[in-house]
XYZ file of N, CA and C in Angstrom:
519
model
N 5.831 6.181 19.096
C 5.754 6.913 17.848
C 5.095 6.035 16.779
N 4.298 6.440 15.946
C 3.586 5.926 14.881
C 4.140 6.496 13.156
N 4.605 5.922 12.454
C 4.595 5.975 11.225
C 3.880 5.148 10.202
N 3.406 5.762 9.317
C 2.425 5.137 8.319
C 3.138 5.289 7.016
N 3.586 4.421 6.080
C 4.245 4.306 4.946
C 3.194 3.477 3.833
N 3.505 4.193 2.948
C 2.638 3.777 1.882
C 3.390 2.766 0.613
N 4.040 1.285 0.874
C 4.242 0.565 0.012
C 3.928 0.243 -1.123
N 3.906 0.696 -2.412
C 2.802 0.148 -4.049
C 3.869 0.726 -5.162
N 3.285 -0.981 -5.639
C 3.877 -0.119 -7.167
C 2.783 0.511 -8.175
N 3.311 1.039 -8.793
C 2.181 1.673 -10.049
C 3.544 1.787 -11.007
N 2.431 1.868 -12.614
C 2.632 1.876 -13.608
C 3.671 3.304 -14.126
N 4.646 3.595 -15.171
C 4.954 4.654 -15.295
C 4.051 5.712 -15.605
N 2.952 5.788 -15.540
C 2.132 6.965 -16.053
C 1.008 6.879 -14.487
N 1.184 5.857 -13.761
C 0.664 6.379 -12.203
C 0.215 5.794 -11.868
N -0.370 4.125 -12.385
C -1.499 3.159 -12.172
C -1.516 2.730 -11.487
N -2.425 2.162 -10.290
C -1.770 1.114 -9.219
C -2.518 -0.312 -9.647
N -3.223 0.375 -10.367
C -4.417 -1.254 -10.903
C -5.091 -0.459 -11.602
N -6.044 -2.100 -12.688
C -6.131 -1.642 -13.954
C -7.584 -0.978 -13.754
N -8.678 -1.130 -14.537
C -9.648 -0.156 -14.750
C -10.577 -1.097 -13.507
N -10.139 -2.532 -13.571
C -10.926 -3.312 -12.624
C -10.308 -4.102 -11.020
N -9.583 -3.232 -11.393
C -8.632 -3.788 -9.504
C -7.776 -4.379 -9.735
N -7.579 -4.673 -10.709
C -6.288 -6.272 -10.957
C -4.895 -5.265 -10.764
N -4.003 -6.325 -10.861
C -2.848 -6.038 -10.495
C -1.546 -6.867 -11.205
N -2.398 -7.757 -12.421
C -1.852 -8.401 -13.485
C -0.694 -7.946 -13.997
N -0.601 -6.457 -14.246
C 0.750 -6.178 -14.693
C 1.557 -5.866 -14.276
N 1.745 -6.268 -13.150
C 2.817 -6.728 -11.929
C 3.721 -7.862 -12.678
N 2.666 -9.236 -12.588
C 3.679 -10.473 -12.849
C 4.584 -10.322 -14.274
N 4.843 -9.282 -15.023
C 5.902 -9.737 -15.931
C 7.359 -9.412 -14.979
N 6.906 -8.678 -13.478
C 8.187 -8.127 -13.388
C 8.457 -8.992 -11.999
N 7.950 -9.978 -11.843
C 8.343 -10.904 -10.799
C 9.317 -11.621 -10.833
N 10.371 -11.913 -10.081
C 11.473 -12.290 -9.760
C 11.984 -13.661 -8.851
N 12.235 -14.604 -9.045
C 12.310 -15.650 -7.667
C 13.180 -15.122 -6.881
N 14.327 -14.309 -7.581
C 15.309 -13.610 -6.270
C 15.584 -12.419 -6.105
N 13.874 -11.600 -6.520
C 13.743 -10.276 -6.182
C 12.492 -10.130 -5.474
N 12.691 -9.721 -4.351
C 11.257 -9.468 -3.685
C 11.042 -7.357 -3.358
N 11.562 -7.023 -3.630
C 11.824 -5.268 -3.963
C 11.714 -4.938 -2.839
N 12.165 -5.116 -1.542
C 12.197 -4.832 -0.356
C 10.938 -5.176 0.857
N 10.127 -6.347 0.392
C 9.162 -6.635 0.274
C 9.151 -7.179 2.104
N 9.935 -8.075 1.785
C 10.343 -9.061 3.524
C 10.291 -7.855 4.624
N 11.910 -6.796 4.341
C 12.473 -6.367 5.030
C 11.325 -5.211 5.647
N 10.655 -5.014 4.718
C 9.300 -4.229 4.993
C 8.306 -4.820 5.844
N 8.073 -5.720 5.625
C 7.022 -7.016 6.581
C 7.625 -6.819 8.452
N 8.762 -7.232 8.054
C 9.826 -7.688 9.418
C 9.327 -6.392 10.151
N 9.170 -5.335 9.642
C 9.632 -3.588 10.234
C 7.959 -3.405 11.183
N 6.964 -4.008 10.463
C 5.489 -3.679 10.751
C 5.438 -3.967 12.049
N 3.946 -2.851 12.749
C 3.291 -3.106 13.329
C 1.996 -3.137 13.557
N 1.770 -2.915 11.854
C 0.356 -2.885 11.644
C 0.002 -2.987 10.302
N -1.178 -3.020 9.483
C -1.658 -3.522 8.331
C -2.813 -2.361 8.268
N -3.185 -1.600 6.983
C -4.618 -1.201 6.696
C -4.789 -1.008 5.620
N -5.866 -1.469 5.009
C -5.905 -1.678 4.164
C -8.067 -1.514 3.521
N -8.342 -1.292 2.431
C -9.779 -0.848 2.139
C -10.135 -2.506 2.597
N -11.605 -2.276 1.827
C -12.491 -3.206 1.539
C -12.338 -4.425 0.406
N -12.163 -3.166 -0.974
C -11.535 -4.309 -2.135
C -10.403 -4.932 -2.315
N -9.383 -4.085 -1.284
C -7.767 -4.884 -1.649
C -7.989 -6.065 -0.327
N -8.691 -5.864 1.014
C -8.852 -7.020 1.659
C -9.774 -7.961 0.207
N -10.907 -7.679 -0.002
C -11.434 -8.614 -0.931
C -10.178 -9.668 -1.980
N -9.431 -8.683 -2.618
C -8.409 -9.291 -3.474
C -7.618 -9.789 -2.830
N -6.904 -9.902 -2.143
C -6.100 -10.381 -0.575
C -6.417 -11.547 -0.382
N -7.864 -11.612 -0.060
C -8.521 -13.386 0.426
C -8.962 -14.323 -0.948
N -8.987 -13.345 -2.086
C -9.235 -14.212 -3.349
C -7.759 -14.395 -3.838
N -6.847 -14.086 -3.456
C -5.382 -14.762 -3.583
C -5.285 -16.539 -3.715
N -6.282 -16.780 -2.742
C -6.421 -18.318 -2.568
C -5.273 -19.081 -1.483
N -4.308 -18.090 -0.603
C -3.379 -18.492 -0.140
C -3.729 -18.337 1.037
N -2.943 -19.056 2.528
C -2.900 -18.260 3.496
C -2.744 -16.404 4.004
N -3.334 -16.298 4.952
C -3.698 -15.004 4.925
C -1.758 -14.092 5.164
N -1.637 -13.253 4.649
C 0.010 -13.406 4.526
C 0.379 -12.005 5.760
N -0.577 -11.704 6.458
C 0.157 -10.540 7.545
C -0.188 -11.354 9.117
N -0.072 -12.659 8.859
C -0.570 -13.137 10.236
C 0.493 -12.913 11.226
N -0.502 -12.678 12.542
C -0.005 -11.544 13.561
C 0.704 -10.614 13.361
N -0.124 -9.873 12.246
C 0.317 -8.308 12.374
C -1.347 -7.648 12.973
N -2.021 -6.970 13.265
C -3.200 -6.579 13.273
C -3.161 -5.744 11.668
N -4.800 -5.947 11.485
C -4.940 -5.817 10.123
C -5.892 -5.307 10.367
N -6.565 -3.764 9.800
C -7.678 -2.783 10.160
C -7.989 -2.661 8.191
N -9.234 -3.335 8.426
C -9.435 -2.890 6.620
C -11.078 -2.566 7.200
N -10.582 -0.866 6.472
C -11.589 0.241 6.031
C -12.822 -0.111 5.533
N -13.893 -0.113 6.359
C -14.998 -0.790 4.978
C -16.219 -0.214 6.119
N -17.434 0.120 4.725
C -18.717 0.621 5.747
C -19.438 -0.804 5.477
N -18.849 -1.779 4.780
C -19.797 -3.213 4.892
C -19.448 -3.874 6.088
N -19.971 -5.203 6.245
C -19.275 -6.328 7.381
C -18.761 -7.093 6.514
N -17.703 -7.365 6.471
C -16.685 -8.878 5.797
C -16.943 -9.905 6.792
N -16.457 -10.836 6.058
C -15.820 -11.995 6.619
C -14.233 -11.302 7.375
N -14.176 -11.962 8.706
C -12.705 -11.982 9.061
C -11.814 -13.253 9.754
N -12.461 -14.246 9.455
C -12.069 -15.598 9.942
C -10.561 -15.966 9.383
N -10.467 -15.170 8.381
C -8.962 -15.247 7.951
C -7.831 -15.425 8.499
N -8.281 -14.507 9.686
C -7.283 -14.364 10.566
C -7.508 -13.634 12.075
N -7.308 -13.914 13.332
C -8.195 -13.755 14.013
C -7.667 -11.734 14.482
N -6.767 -11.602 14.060
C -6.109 -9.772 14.236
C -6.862 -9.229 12.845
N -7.881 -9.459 12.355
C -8.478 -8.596 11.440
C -8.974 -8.332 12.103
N -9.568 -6.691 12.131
C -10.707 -6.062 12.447
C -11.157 -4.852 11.744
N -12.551 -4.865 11.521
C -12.887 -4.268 10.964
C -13.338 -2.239 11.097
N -13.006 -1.833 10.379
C -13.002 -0.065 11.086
C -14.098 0.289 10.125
N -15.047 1.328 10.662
C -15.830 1.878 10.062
C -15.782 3.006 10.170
N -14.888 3.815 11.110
C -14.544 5.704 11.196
C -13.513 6.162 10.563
N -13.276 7.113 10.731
C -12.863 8.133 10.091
C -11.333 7.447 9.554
N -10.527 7.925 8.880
C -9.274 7.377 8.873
C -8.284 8.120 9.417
N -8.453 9.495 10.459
C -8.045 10.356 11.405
C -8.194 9.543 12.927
N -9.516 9.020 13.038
C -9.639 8.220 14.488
C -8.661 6.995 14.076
N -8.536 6.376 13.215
C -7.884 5.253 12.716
C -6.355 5.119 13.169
N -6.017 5.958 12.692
C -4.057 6.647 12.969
C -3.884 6.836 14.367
N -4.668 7.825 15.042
C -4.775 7.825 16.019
C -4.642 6.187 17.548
N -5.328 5.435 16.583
C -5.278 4.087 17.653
C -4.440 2.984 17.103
N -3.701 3.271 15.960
C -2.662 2.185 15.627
C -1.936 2.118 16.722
N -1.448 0.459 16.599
C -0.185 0.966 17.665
C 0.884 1.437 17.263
N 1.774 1.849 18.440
C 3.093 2.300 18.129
C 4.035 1.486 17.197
N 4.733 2.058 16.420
C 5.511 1.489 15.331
C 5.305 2.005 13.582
N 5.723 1.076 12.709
C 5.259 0.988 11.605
C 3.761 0.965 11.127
N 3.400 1.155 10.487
C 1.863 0.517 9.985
C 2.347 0.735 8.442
N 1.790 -0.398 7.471
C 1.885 -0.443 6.251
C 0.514 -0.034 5.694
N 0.116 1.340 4.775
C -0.961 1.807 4.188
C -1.040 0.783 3.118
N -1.650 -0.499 2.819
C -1.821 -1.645 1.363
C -2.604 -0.683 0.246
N -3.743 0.372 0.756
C -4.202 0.425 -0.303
C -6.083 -0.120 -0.112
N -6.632 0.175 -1.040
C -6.545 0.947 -2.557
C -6.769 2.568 -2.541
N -7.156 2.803 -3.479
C -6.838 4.273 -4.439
C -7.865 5.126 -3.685
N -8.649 4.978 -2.832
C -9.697 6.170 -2.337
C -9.274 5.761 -0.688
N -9.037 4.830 -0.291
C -7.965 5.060 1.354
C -6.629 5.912 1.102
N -5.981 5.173 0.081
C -4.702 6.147 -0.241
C -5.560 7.899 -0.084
N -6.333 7.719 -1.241
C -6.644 9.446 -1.445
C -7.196 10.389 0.320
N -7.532 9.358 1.257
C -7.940 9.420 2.184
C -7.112 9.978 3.477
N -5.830 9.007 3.313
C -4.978 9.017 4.075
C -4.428 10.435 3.642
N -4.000 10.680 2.567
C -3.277 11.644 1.995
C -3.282 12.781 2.198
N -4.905 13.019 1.878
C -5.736 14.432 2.246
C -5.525 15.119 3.650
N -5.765 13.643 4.740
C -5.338 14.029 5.870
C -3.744 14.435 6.461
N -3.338 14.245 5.867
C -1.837 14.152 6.339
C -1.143 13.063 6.882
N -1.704 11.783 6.700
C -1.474 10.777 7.389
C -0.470 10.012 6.597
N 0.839 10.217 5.489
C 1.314 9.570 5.031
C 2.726 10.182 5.501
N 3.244 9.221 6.246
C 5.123 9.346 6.611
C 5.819 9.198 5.450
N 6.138 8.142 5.064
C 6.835 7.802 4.118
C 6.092 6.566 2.669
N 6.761 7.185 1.433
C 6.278 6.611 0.358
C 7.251 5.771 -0.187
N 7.189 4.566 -0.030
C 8.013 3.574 -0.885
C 7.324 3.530 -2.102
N 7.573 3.890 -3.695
C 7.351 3.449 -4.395
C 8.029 2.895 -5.948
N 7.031 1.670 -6.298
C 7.884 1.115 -7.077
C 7.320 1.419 -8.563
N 8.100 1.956 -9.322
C 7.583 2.441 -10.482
C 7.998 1.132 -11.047
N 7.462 0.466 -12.153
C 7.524 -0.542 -13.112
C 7.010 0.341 -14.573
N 8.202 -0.247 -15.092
C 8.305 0.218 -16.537
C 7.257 -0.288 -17.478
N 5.930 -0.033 -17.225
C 4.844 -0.332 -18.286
C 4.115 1.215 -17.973
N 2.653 1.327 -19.074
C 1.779 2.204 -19.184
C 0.477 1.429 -19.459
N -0.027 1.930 -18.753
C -1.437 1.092 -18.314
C -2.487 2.243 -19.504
N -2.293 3.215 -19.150
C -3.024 4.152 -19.938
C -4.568 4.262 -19.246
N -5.132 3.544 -18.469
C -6.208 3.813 -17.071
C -6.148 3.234 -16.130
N -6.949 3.217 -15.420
C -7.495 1.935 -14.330
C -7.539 3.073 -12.920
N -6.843 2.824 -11.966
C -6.890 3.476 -10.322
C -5.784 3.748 -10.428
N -5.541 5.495 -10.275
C -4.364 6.320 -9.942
C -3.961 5.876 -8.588
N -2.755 5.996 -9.007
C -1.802 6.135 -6.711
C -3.016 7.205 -6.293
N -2.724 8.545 -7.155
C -3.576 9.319 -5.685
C -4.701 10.215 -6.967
N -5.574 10.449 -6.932
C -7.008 11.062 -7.720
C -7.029 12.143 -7.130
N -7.062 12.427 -5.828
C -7.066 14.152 -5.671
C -5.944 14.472 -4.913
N -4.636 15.070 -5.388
C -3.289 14.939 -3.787
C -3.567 16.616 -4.003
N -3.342 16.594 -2.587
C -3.219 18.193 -2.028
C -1.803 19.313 -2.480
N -1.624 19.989 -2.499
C -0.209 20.474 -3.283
C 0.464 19.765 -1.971
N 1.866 18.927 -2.177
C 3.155 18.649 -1.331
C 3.986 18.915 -1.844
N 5.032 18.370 -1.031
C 6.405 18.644 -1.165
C 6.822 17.006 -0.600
N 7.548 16.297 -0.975
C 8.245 15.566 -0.468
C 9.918 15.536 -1.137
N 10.305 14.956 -0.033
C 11.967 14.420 -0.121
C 12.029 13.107 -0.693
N 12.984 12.965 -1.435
C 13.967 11.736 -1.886
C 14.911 11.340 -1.029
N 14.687 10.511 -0.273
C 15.566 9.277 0.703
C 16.788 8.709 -0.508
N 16.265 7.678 -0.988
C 16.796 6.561 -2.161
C 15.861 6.405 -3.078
N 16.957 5.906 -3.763
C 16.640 5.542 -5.410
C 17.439 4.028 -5.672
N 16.644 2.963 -5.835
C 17.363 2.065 -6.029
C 16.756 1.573 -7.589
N 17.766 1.074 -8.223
C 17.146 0.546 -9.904
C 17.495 -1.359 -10.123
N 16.810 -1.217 -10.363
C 16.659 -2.940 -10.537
C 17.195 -3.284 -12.396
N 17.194 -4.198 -12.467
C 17.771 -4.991 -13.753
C 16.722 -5.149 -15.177
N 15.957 -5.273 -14.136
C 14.603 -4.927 -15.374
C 13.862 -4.191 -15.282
N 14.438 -2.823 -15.087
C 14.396 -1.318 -15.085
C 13.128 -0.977 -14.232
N 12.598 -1.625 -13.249
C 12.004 -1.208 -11.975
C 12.932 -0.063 -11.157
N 12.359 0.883 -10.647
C 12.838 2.087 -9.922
C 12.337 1.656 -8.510
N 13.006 1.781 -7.265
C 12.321 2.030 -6.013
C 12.577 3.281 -5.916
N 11.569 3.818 -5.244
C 11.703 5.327 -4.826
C 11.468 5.618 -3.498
N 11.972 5.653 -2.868
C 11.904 6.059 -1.271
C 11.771 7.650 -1.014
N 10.431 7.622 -0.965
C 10.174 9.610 -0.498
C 9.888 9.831 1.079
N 10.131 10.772 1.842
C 9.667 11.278 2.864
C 8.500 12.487 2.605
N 7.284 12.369 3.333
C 6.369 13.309 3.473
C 6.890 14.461 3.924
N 6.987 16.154 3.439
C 7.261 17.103 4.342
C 5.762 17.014 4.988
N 5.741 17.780 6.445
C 4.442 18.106 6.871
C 4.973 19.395 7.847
């Protein structure tokens, strides 16, 4: 069985990043002994996908590559670099053939905002972890730019101390 979950936080008004990809207004709400379910999510994977620009932002982190041995499929009609890590590979079809050849298990959707819109359209999203953070960006890259009418369920609701929301939704399909 394959499930695809879509992990991200965005802004209270929907942001996932600002007008230029960043993701800056994240760090006011960083924690040394809060990781927002971050690990337990990692541990669960059996797969990684992710676009072109969030791999780009990913390797300009400056850190080790952080899903090593998970396989990592980032979306892109360019050629990258993938020396990062030797389970990158690169996909250039559809994101229907894509789902189709994950392996069995988890796969974590990273993102960005036109794979999300991608995945979405198709029906390819199981479950939505998301973390609302109490700011307003007022632009940048919506979670989703075109969503199809849904319906989803509320799993959990967990609230954090410095008024971060997790939201755990299930996809109806």
């Amino acid at each position: 069985m394959r499930e695809t979950v879509l992990y991200i936080a965005a802004s209270l008004d929907g942001y996932i990043a600002d007008e230029q990809g960043g993701v800056d207004f994240l760090h006011a709400f960083e924690q040394p002994d809060e990781d927002y379910g971050y690990a337990e999510l990692l541990a669960s994977l059996s797969a990684v996908v992710m676009g072109a620009r969030t791999y780009e932002q990913v390797l300009g982190f400056g850190i080790a590559w952080p899903y090593a041995g998970l396989p990592t499929y980032v979306c892109t009609s360019r050629e990258l670099p993938t020396d990062a890590d030797p389970d990158i590979r690169l996909w250039h079809g559809s994101v229907a053939e894509l789902a189709a050849t994950l392996p069995a298990g988890r796969t974590w959707l990273v993102g960005g905002g036109q794979l999300i819109d991608a995945f979405n359209a198709a029906g390819l999203i199981d479950q939505l972890l998301l973390a609302v953070m109490p700011v307003f960006l007022g632009r940048g890259i919506k979670l989703l730019s075109t969503p199809p009418p849904q319906k989803l369920r509320l799993q959990d609701v967990k609230k954090y101390s410095n008024g971060v929301l997790m939201l755990d939704y299930r996809l109806d399909k």
